[in-house]
Each structure stands twice: as C-alpha cells, then as structure tokens.
Amino acid sequence: EIVLTQSPGTLSLSPGERATLSCRASQSVSSNYLAWYQQKPGQAPRLLIYGASSRATGIPDRFSGSGSGTDFTLTINRLEPEDFAVYYCQQYGSSLTFGGGTKVEIK
Amino acid sequence: EVQVLESGGGLVQPGGSLRLSCAASGFPFSSYAMGWVRQAPGKGLEWVSSISGSGGSTYYADSVKGRFTISRDSSKNTLYLQMSSLGAEDTAVYYCAKSEGHKSRYYFDYWGQGTLVTVSS
C-alpha cells in the first residue's frame, strides 16, 4: 500500500499569501495519478486537481498542482477567505489511498 | 447537473448490518465507476470500495474486504453498499462519489453530502 504523508499538518497564513502544501508518497505514484481535494467543515470534499497538475472543472487558476514520482505539491496563490480549509491528496496509481490532510487556517 | 445523494445511514449495534444507497443523476450512470469513501469523526478520508461502470469489477479496502459488498442497479441509477459485521471502527460519514479513471485507478469528481453510520450498543 502506498502511504501518503502530507505536510505541514497545519499552515497558518493570511489572505493574499501563498500556500504551499506537500504530499510525499512512500513509493513512486504510477503515471502521476495524484489528486487533491478541498474540504470545508460540514461539507463534502471537492476535487481540485487530478493527474498531479490538471485543474478540475470550475477550479480557479490560483490553485495549481505539480510534482512527480514521490513528491507532489499543491500551491494556492493569493489566498482568498474561502480557501481556508483542509486539503487532502489521494493517489490512484496503486489501489487508492489518501493522505492525512493539511489544514490551512487564518493567521 | 451531476448529483449524488446518499441515504440509509443510522445507528446500528455492533455485529449488525446496514445497507447504504446512493441515487445518482445528471450523467450516464452506467458509463462511470462509482465509489464509497468514509470519514470517521474528526479524522481524514478513507477509501472504502469502488465499482466499475458495468458493475463487473469491484474493489475493496483491506479494512472492509469480506464484510462489505458494493453493487449498482443501472435501471435505478443507484449505487449500494451492503455492510455487515459492523464494529465501532466503521463509525463514520460515508460519502458516495462519481469516479473518473479506469481499471481500479479512480479519483472522485463529484461527491454526495454523506450519510452518518454510527455503530454502538
């Protein structure tokens, strides 16, 4: 099973700043099959990124994904108030596993 | 508009059974894989099970293999999760999600709002 480790656990930032979230896999993720989701309290997760770097439908371009192999990054440029949430990565190259999440909170 | 709506959650005793349903609309149901993802209170996301568009292939997390069964009825555009031998560790919100991908390599592009399953005596 591929284990995904997300860091940091919590990121404290102000609106307008850039957020950089990391997702590290215990082994290489096949074909860069990695997705990112956003979840707000009491809501279902929302797909942001698939295939490591492709934005899902309707996702603003301030969200971007990058990386390959075992190291992946979600970058949120110019944080908006609605971006403060928990973010999960998920690999789908070998079975399906999720990372433990990174909370982006208002500083 | 794509919509998925779960139902069937509730309180069940340890060792009991429960069946969750997920009604889907807004897309050609039999053309897409579907899956279940759960989230224990205050915890992260855990993939539970997936099924191909035809229903011919099913996949399970080790934690539920042999206890849970996923199925789908294309005539009703409905996904199911039959859960048995439930334990406290199965307490969670269960999300139904439309999937993209192929041959068990799925990500989830549309999610329902979830249904809470509580296993307790």
GROMACS .gro file of N, CA and C in nm, chain B:
model
  363
  108GLU      N    1  -2.696   1.877  -1.440
  108GLU     CA    2  -2.612   1.893  -1.321
  108GLU      C    3  -2.595   1.756  -1.253
  109VAL      N    4  -2.471   1.721  -1.226
  109VAL     CA    5  -2.442   1.594  -1.159
  109VAL      C    6  -2.483   1.602  -1.013
  110GLN      N    7  -2.557   1.502  -0.968
  110GLN     CA    8  -2.596   1.494  -0.828
  110GLN      C    9  -2.586   1.350  -0.780
  111VAL      N   10  -2.537   1.336  -0.659
  111VAL     CA   11  -2.538   1.206  -0.593
  111VAL      C   12  -2.590   1.228  -0.451
  112LEU      N   13  -2.680   1.142  -0.409
  112LEU     CA   14  -2.747   1.161  -0.281
  112LEU      C   15  -2.752   1.029  -0.205
  113GLU      N   16  -2.682   1.027  -0.092
  113GLU     CA   17  -2.676   0.907  -0.010
  113GLU      C   18  -2.795   0.898   0.085
  114SER      N   19  -2.827   0.775   0.123
  114SER     CA   20  -2.929   0.751   0.225
  114SER      C   21  -2.900   0.617   0.291
  115GLY      N   22  -2.968   0.592   0.402
  115GLY     CA   23  -2.958   0.463   0.467
  115GLY      C   24  -2.873   0.458   0.592
  116GLY      N   25  -2.807   0.568   0.625
  116GLY     CA   26  -2.727   0.569   0.746
  116GLY      C   27  -2.812   0.565   0.872
  117GLY      N   28  -2.747   0.543   0.984
  117GLY     CA   29  -2.819   0.540   1.111
  117GLY      C   30  -2.740   0.470   1.217
  118LEU      N   31  -2.808   0.441   1.327
  118LEU     CA   32  -2.746   0.373   1.441
  118LEU      C   33  -2.766   0.223   1.428
  119VAL      N   34  -2.658   0.148   1.442
  119VAL     CA   35  -2.665   0.003   1.432
  119VAL      C   36  -2.579  -0.056   1.544
  120GLN      N   37  -2.621  -0.170   1.593
  120GLN     CA   38  -2.546  -0.234   1.701
  120GLN      C   39  -2.423  -0.306   1.648
  121PRO      N   40  -2.322  -0.321   1.732
  121PRO     CA   41  -2.203  -0.396   1.689
  121PRO      C   42  -2.242  -0.535   1.642
  122GLY      N   43  -2.181  -0.575   1.530
  122GLY     CA   44  -2.213  -0.703   1.471
  122GLY      C   45  -2.330  -0.698   1.374
  123GLY      N   46  -2.396  -0.584   1.367
  123GLY     CA   47  -2.513  -0.570   1.281
  123GLY      C   48  -2.480  -0.539   1.137
  124SER      N   49  -2.586  -0.518   1.060
  124SER     CA   50  -2.575  -0.490   0.918
  124SER      C   51  -2.653  -0.366   0.880
  125LEU      N   52  -2.614  -0.308   0.768
  125LEU     CA   53  -2.680  -0.188   0.719
  125LEU      C   54  -2.655  -0.179   0.570
  126ARG      N   55  -2.752  -0.126   0.494
  126ARG     CA   56  -2.731  -0.104   0.352
  126ARG      C   57  -2.745   0.045   0.321
  127LEU      N   58  -2.642   0.099   0.260
  127LEU     CA   59  -2.645   0.238   0.214
  127LEU      C   60  -2.683   0.242   0.067
  128SER      N   61  -2.753   0.348   0.030
  128SER     CA   62  -2.791   0.370  -0.110
  128SER      C   63  -2.740   0.506  -0.154
  129CYS      N   64  -2.721   0.519  -0.284
  129CYS     CA   65  -2.676   0.646  -0.342
  129CYS      C   66  -2.746   0.663  -0.475
  130ALA      N   67  -2.835   0.762  -0.481
  130ALA     CA   68  -2.908   0.791  -0.604
  130ALA      C   69  -2.831   0.892  -0.686
  131ALA      N   70  -2.805   0.859  -0.811
  131ALA     CA   71  -2.726   0.945  -0.898
  131ALA      C   72  -2.810   1.001  -1.012
  132SER      N   73  -2.776   1.121  -1.057
  132SER     CA   74  -2.846   1.182  -1.169
  132SER      C   75  -2.756   1.283  -1.237
  133GLY      N   76  -2.794   1.318  -1.360
  133GLY     CA   77  -2.719   1.421  -1.432
  133GLY      C   78  -2.604   1.371  -1.516
  134PHE      N   79  -2.585   1.240  -1.523
  134PHE     CA   80  -2.480   1.182  -1.607
  134PHE      C   81  -2.520   1.038  -1.642
  135PRO      N   82  -2.462   0.981  -1.748
  135PRO     CA   83  -2.495   0.843  -1.787
  135PRO      C   84  -2.437   0.745  -1.686
  136PHE      N   85  -2.520   0.703  -1.594
  136PHE     CA   86  -2.476   0.629  -1.476
  136PHE      C   87  -2.389   0.507  -1.511
  137SER      N   88  -2.434   0.428  -1.606
  137SER     CA   89  -2.363   0.303  -1.636
  137SER      C   90  -2.230   0.325  -1.707
  138SER      N   91  -2.199   0.449  -1.741
  138SER     CA   92  -2.072   0.479  -1.809
  138SER      C   93  -1.961   0.514  -1.712
  139TYR      N   94  -1.993   0.527  -1.585
  139TYR     CA   95  -1.894   0.574  -1.490
  139TYR      C   96  -1.882   0.482  -1.369
  140ALA      N   97  -1.759   0.463  -1.326
  140ALA     CA   98  -1.736   0.395  -1.199
  140ALA      C   99  -1.787   0.483  -1.086
  141MET      N  100  -1.814   0.417  -0.975
  141MET     CA  101  -1.862   0.486  -0.856
  141MET      C  102  -1.786   0.432  -0.736
  142GLY      N  103  -1.784   0.509  -0.629
  142GLY     CA  104  -1.713   0.462  -0.511
  142GLY      C  105  -1.772   0.514  -0.382
  143TRP      N  106  -1.724   0.454  -0.274
  143TRP     CA  107  -1.758   0.498  -0.138
  143TRP      C  108  -1.629   0.535  -0.065
  144VAL      N  109  -1.636   0.649   0.003
  144VAL     CA  110  -1.525   0.697   0.084
  144VAL      C  111  -1.584   0.734   0.220
  145ARG      N  112  -1.516   0.699   0.328
  145ARG     CA  113  -1.569   0.730   0.460
  145ARG      C  114  -1.475   0.820   0.538
  146GLN      N  115  -1.534   0.883   0.640
  146GLN     CA  116  -1.458   0.974   0.725
  146GLN      C  117  -1.507   0.960   0.868
  147ALA      N  118  -1.423   0.900   0.951
  147ALA     CA  119  -1.456   0.887   1.092
  147ALA      C  120  -1.459   1.026   1.157
  148PRO      N  121  -1.534   1.042   1.265
  148PRO     CA  122  -1.547   1.174   1.328
  148PRO      C  123  -1.412   1.237   1.360
  149GLY      N  124  -1.388   1.356   1.306
  149GLY     CA  125  -1.265   1.427   1.332
  149GLY      C  126  -1.141   1.373   1.264
  150LYS      N  127  -1.159   1.277   1.173
  150LYS     CA  128  -1.045   1.213   1.107
  150LYS      C  129  -1.042   1.245   0.959
  151GLY      N  130  -0.946   1.183   0.890
  151GLY     CA  131  -0.930   1.205   0.748
  151GLY      C  132  -1.016   1.112   0.664
  152LEU      N  133  -0.992   1.117   0.534
  152LEU     CA  134  -1.069   1.038   0.439
  152LEU      C  135  -1.010   0.899   0.422
  153GLU      N  136  -1.096   0.800   0.406
  153GLU     CA  137  -1.053   0.662   0.383
  153GLU      C  138  -1.136   0.603   0.270
  154TRP      N  139  -1.070   0.559   0.164
  154TRP     CA  140  -1.140   0.491   0.056
  154TRP      C  141  -1.193   0.357   0.108
  155VAL      N  142  -1.316   0.324   0.069
  155VAL     CA  143  -1.380   0.201   0.114
  155VAL      C  144  -1.394   0.100   0.001
  156SER      N  145  -1.454   0.144  -0.110
  156SER     CA  146  -1.484   0.049  -0.217
  156SER      C  147  -1.516   0.123  -0.345
  157SER      N  148  -1.492   0.056  -0.458
  157SER     CA  149  -1.526   0.112  -0.589
  157SER      C  150  -1.583   0.003  -0.678
  158ILE      N  151  -1.659   0.045  -0.778
  158ILE     CA  152  -1.720  -0.048  -0.873
  158ILE      C  153  -1.713   0.013  -1.012
  159SER      N  154  -1.684  -0.070  -1.110
  159SER     CA  155  -1.675  -0.021  -1.247
  159SER      C  156  -1.813   0.018  -1.299
  160GLY      N  157  -1.815   0.085  -1.413
  160GLY     CA  158  -1.941   0.131  -1.470
  160GLY      C  159  -2.036   0.017  -1.502
  161SER      N  160  -1.981  -0.093  -1.548
  161SER     CA  161  -2.064  -0.209  -1.583
  161SER      C  162  -2.107  -0.288  -1.460
  162GLY      N  163  -2.036  -0.265  -1.350
  162GLY     CA  164  -2.061  -0.344  -1.229
  162GLY      C  165  -1.982  -0.475  -1.228
  163GLY      N  166  -1.909  -0.501  -1.333
  163GLY     CA  167  -1.838  -0.628  -1.343
  163GLY      C  168  -1.711  -0.639  -1.262
  164SER      N  169  -1.658  -0.523  -1.219
  164SER     CA  170  -1.536  -0.523  -1.137
  164SER      C  171  -1.561  -0.444  -1.009
  165THR      N  172  -1.521  -0.505  -0.900
  165THR     CA  173  -1.537  -0.440  -0.770
  165THR      C  174  -1.404  -0.441  -0.695
  166TYR      N  175  -1.384  -0.343  -0.610
  166TYR     CA  176  -1.258  -0.326  -0.539
  166TYR      C  177  -1.289  -0.283  -0.395
  167TYR      N  178  -1.208  -0.333  -0.302
  167TYR     CA  179  -1.233  -0.305  -0.161
  167TYR      C  180  -1.104  -0.272  -0.088
  168ALA      N  181  -1.116  -0.185   0.011
  168ALA     CA  182  -1.006  -0.165   0.105
  168ALA      C  183  -0.992  -0.290   0.191
  169ASP      N  184  -0.872  -0.319   0.235
  169ASP     CA  185  -0.849  -0.438   0.319
  169ASP      C  186  -0.935  -0.433   0.445
  170SER      N  187  -0.960  -0.313   0.495
  170SER     CA  188  -1.031  -0.297   0.622
  170SER      C  189  -1.177  -0.342   0.614
  171VAL      N  190  -1.231  -0.354   0.493
  171VAL     CA  191  -1.372  -0.391   0.480
  171VAL      C  192  -1.392  -0.516   0.394
  172LYS      N  193  -1.285  -0.568   0.337
  172LYS     CA  194  -1.296  -0.684   0.249
  172LYS      C  195  -1.356  -0.801   0.323
  173GLY      N  196  -1.456  -0.864   0.260
  173GLY     CA  197  -1.522  -0.977   0.323
  173GLY      C  198  -1.640  -0.938   0.410
  174ARG      N  199  -1.653  -0.810   0.441
  174ARG     CA  200  -1.764  -0.763   0.524
  174ARG      C  201  -1.859  -0.672   0.447
  175PHE      N  202  -1.805  -0.596   0.353
  175PHE     CA  203  -1.885  -0.501   0.275
  175PHE      C  204  -1.897  -0.551   0.131
  176THR      N  205  -2.012  -0.520   0.069
  176THR     CA  206  -2.034  -0.553  -0.071
  176THR      C  207  -2.089  -0.432  -0.145
  177ILE      N  208  -2.021  -0.394  -0.250
  177ILE     CA  209  -2.067  -0.282  -0.333
  177ILE      C  210  -2.142  -0.338  -0.453
  178SER      N  211  -2.247  -0.269  -0.494
  178SER     CA  212  -2.322  -0.311  -0.612
  178SER      C  213  -2.391  -0.188  -0.672
  179ARG      N  214  -2.446  -0.207  -0.790
  179ARG     CA  215  -2.515  -0.096  -0.855
  179ARG      C  216  -2.630  -0.151  -0.938
  180ASP      N  217  -2.734  -0.068  -0.953
  180ASP     CA  218  -2.851  -0.103  -1.033
  180ASP      C  219  -2.867   0.008  -1.136
  181SER      N  220  -2.830  -0.020  -1.259
  181SER     CA  221  -2.835   0.083  -1.363
  181SER      C  222  -2.978   0.121  -1.399
  182SER      N  223  -3.073   0.031  -1.376
  182SER     CA  224  -3.214   0.064  -1.407
  182SER      C  225  -3.268   0.170  -1.311
  183LYS      N  226  -3.204   0.179  -1.194
  183LYS     CA  227  -3.247   0.276  -1.094
  183LYS      C  228  -3.145   0.387  -1.071
  184ASN      N  229  -3.035   0.384  -1.147
  184ASN     CA  230  -2.926   0.481  -1.127
  184ASN      C  231  -2.886   0.490  -0.980
  185THR      N  232  -2.869   0.375  -0.919
  185THR     CA  233  -2.843   0.371  -0.775
  185THR      C  234  -2.724   0.281  -0.743
  186LEU      N  235  -2.643   0.330  -0.652
  186LEU     CA  236  -2.527   0.257  -0.600
  186LEU      C  237  -2.560   0.210  -0.459
  187TYR      N  238  -2.509   0.094  -0.422
  187TYR     CA  239  -2.535   0.040  -0.289
  187TYR      C  240  -2.405   0.002  -0.219
  188LEU      N  241  -2.412   0.000  -0.087
  188LEU     CA  242  -2.305  -0.057  -0.006
  188LEU      C  243  -2.370  -0.138   0.105
  189GLN      N  244  -2.360  -0.269   0.095
  189GLN     CA  245  -2.410  -0.359   0.198
  189GLN      C  246  -2.299  -0.382   0.299
  190MET      N  247  -2.326  -0.347   0.425
  190MET     CA  248  -2.225  -0.357   0.529
  190MET      C  249  -2.270  -0.458   0.633
  191SER      N  250  -2.181  -0.548   0.671
  191SER     CA  251  -2.215  -0.647   0.773
  191SER      C  252  -2.100  -0.659   0.873
  192SER      N  253  -2.126  -0.729   0.981
  192SER     CA  254  -2.026  -0.747   1.089
  192SER      C  255  -1.966  -0.613   1.129
  193LEU      N  256  -2.052  -0.517   1.148
  193LEU     CA  257  -2.006  -0.381   1.176
  193LEU      C  258  -1.945  -0.370   1.315
  194GLY      N  259  -1.841  -0.291   1.324
  194GLY     CA  260  -1.776  -0.263   1.451
  194GLY      C  261  -1.763  -0.113   1.472
  195ALA      N  262  -1.721  -0.075   1.591
  195ALA     CA  263  -1.709   0.067   1.624
  195ALA      C  264  -1.618   0.140   1.526
  196GLU      N  265  -1.521   0.069   1.472
  196GLU     CA  266  -1.426   0.130   1.378
  196GLU      C  267  -1.491   0.167   1.245
  197ASP      N  268  -1.613   0.122   1.222
  197ASP     CA  269  -1.685   0.155   1.099
  197ASP      C  270  -1.771   0.281   1.115
  198THR      N  271  -1.775   0.335   1.236
  198THR     CA  272  -1.848   0.459   1.257
  198THR      C  273  -1.786   0.572   1.177
  199ALA      N  274  -1.865   0.634   1.090
  199ALA     CA  275  -1.811   0.736   1.001
  199ALA      C  276  -1.923   0.797   0.918
  200VAL      N  277  -1.892   0.908   0.856
  200VAL     CA  278  -1.976   0.959   0.747
  200VAL      C  279  -1.932   0.886   0.620
  201TYR      N  280  -2.028   0.831   0.549
  201TYR     CA  281  -1.999   0.758   0.426
  201TYR      C  282  -2.041   0.844   0.307
  202TYR      N  283  -1.943   0.873   0.222
  202TYR     CA  284  -1.968   0.953   0.101
  202TYR      C  285  -1.974   0.862  -0.021
  203CYS      N  286  -2.069   0.890  -0.104
  203CYS     CA  287  -2.078   0.829  -0.236
  203CYS      C  288  -2.015   0.928  -0.335
  204ALA      N  289  -1.942   0.878  -0.432
  204ALA     CA  290  -1.877   0.969  -0.525
  204ALA      C  291  -1.869   0.910  -0.665
  205LYS      N  292  -1.897   0.993  -0.762
  205LYS     CA  293  -1.876   0.956  -0.902
  205LYS      C  294  -1.726   0.953  -0.928
  206SER      N  295  -1.683   0.860  -1.006
  206SER     CA  296  -1.540   0.841  -1.028
  206SER      C  297  -1.500   0.865  -1.172
  207GLU      N  298  -1.376   0.905  -1.189
  207GLU     CA  299  -1.310   0.911  -1.318
  207GLU      C  300  -1.188   0.820  -1.311
  208GLY      N  301  -1.148   0.769  -1.426
  208GLY     CA  302  -1.033   0.680  -1.428
  208GLY      C  303  -1.073   0.547  -1.487
  209HIS      N  304  -0.989   0.446  -1.468
  209HIS     CA  305  -1.017   0.316  -1.525
  209HIS      C  306  -0.941   0.208  -1.451
  210LYS      N  307  -0.995   0.086  -1.457
  210LYS     CA  308  -0.929  -0.033  -1.402
  210LYS      C  309  -0.877  -0.011  -1.262
  211SER      N  310  -0.963   0.028  -1.174
  211SER     CA  311  -0.940   0.050  -1.031
  211SER      C  312  -0.861   0.176  -1.002
  212ARG      N  313  -0.815   0.244  -1.102
  212ARG     CA  314  -0.738   0.369  -1.080
  212ARG      C  315  -0.833   0.486  -1.090
  213TYR      N  316  -0.899   0.516  -0.979
  213TYR     CA  317  -1.006   0.614  -0.979
  213TYR      C  318  -0.977   0.732  -0.888
  214TYR      N  319  -1.019   0.849  -0.934
  214TYR     CA  320  -1.032   0.963  -0.845
  214TYR      C  321  -1.178   1.003  -0.849
  215PHE      N  322  -1.217   1.097  -0.761
  215PHE     CA  323  -1.358   1.124  -0.738
  215PHE      C  324  -1.392   1.269  -0.771
  216ASP      N  325  -1.476   1.288  -0.873
  216ASP     CA  326  -1.501   1.424  -0.919
  216ASP      C  327  -1.630   1.485  -0.868
  217TYR      N  328  -1.726   1.404  -0.826
  217TYR     CA  329  -1.848   1.458  -0.767
  217TYR      C  330  -1.883   1.375  -0.645
  218TRP      N  331  -1.913   1.444  -0.535
  218TRP     CA  332  -1.939   1.379  -0.408
  218TRP      C  333  -2.079   1.413  -0.356
  219GLY      N  334  -2.139   1.317  -0.286
  219GLY     CA  335  -2.261   1.347  -0.214
  219GLY      C  336  -2.229   1.416  -0.082
  220GLN      N  337  -2.333   1.447  -0.008
  220GLN     CA  338  -2.315   1.515   0.120
  220GLN      C  339  -2.287   1.419   0.235
  221GLY      N  340  -2.301   1.291   0.209
  221GLY     CA  341  -2.265   1.193   0.310
  221GLY      C  342  -2.381   1.146   0.395
  222THR      N  343  -2.368   1.026   0.448
  222THR     CA  344  -2.467   0.972   0.542
  222THR      C  345  -2.390   0.912   0.660
  223LEU      N  346  -2.436   0.943   0.780
  223LEU     CA  347  -2.364   0.903   0.901
  223LEU      C  348  -2.406   0.763   0.945
  224VAL      N  349  -2.307   0.679   0.967
  224VAL     CA  350  -2.328   0.546   1.023
  224VAL      C  351  -2.262   0.543   1.160
  225THR      N  352  -2.341   0.510   1.260
  225THR     CA  353  -2.291   0.501   1.398
  225THR      C  354  -2.310   0.359   1.448
  226VAL      N  355  -2.201   0.297   1.485
  226VAL     CA  356  -2.206   0.160   1.538
  226VAL      C  357  -2.185   0.167   1.689
  227SER      N  358  -2.292   0.137   1.761
  227SER     CA  359  -2.286   0.150   1.907
  227SER      C  360  -2.400   0.070   1.969
  228SER      N  361  -2.374   0.020   2.089
  228SER     CA  362  -2.479  -0.051   2.161
  228SER      C  363  -2.556   0.044   2.253
   0.00000   0.00000   0.00000
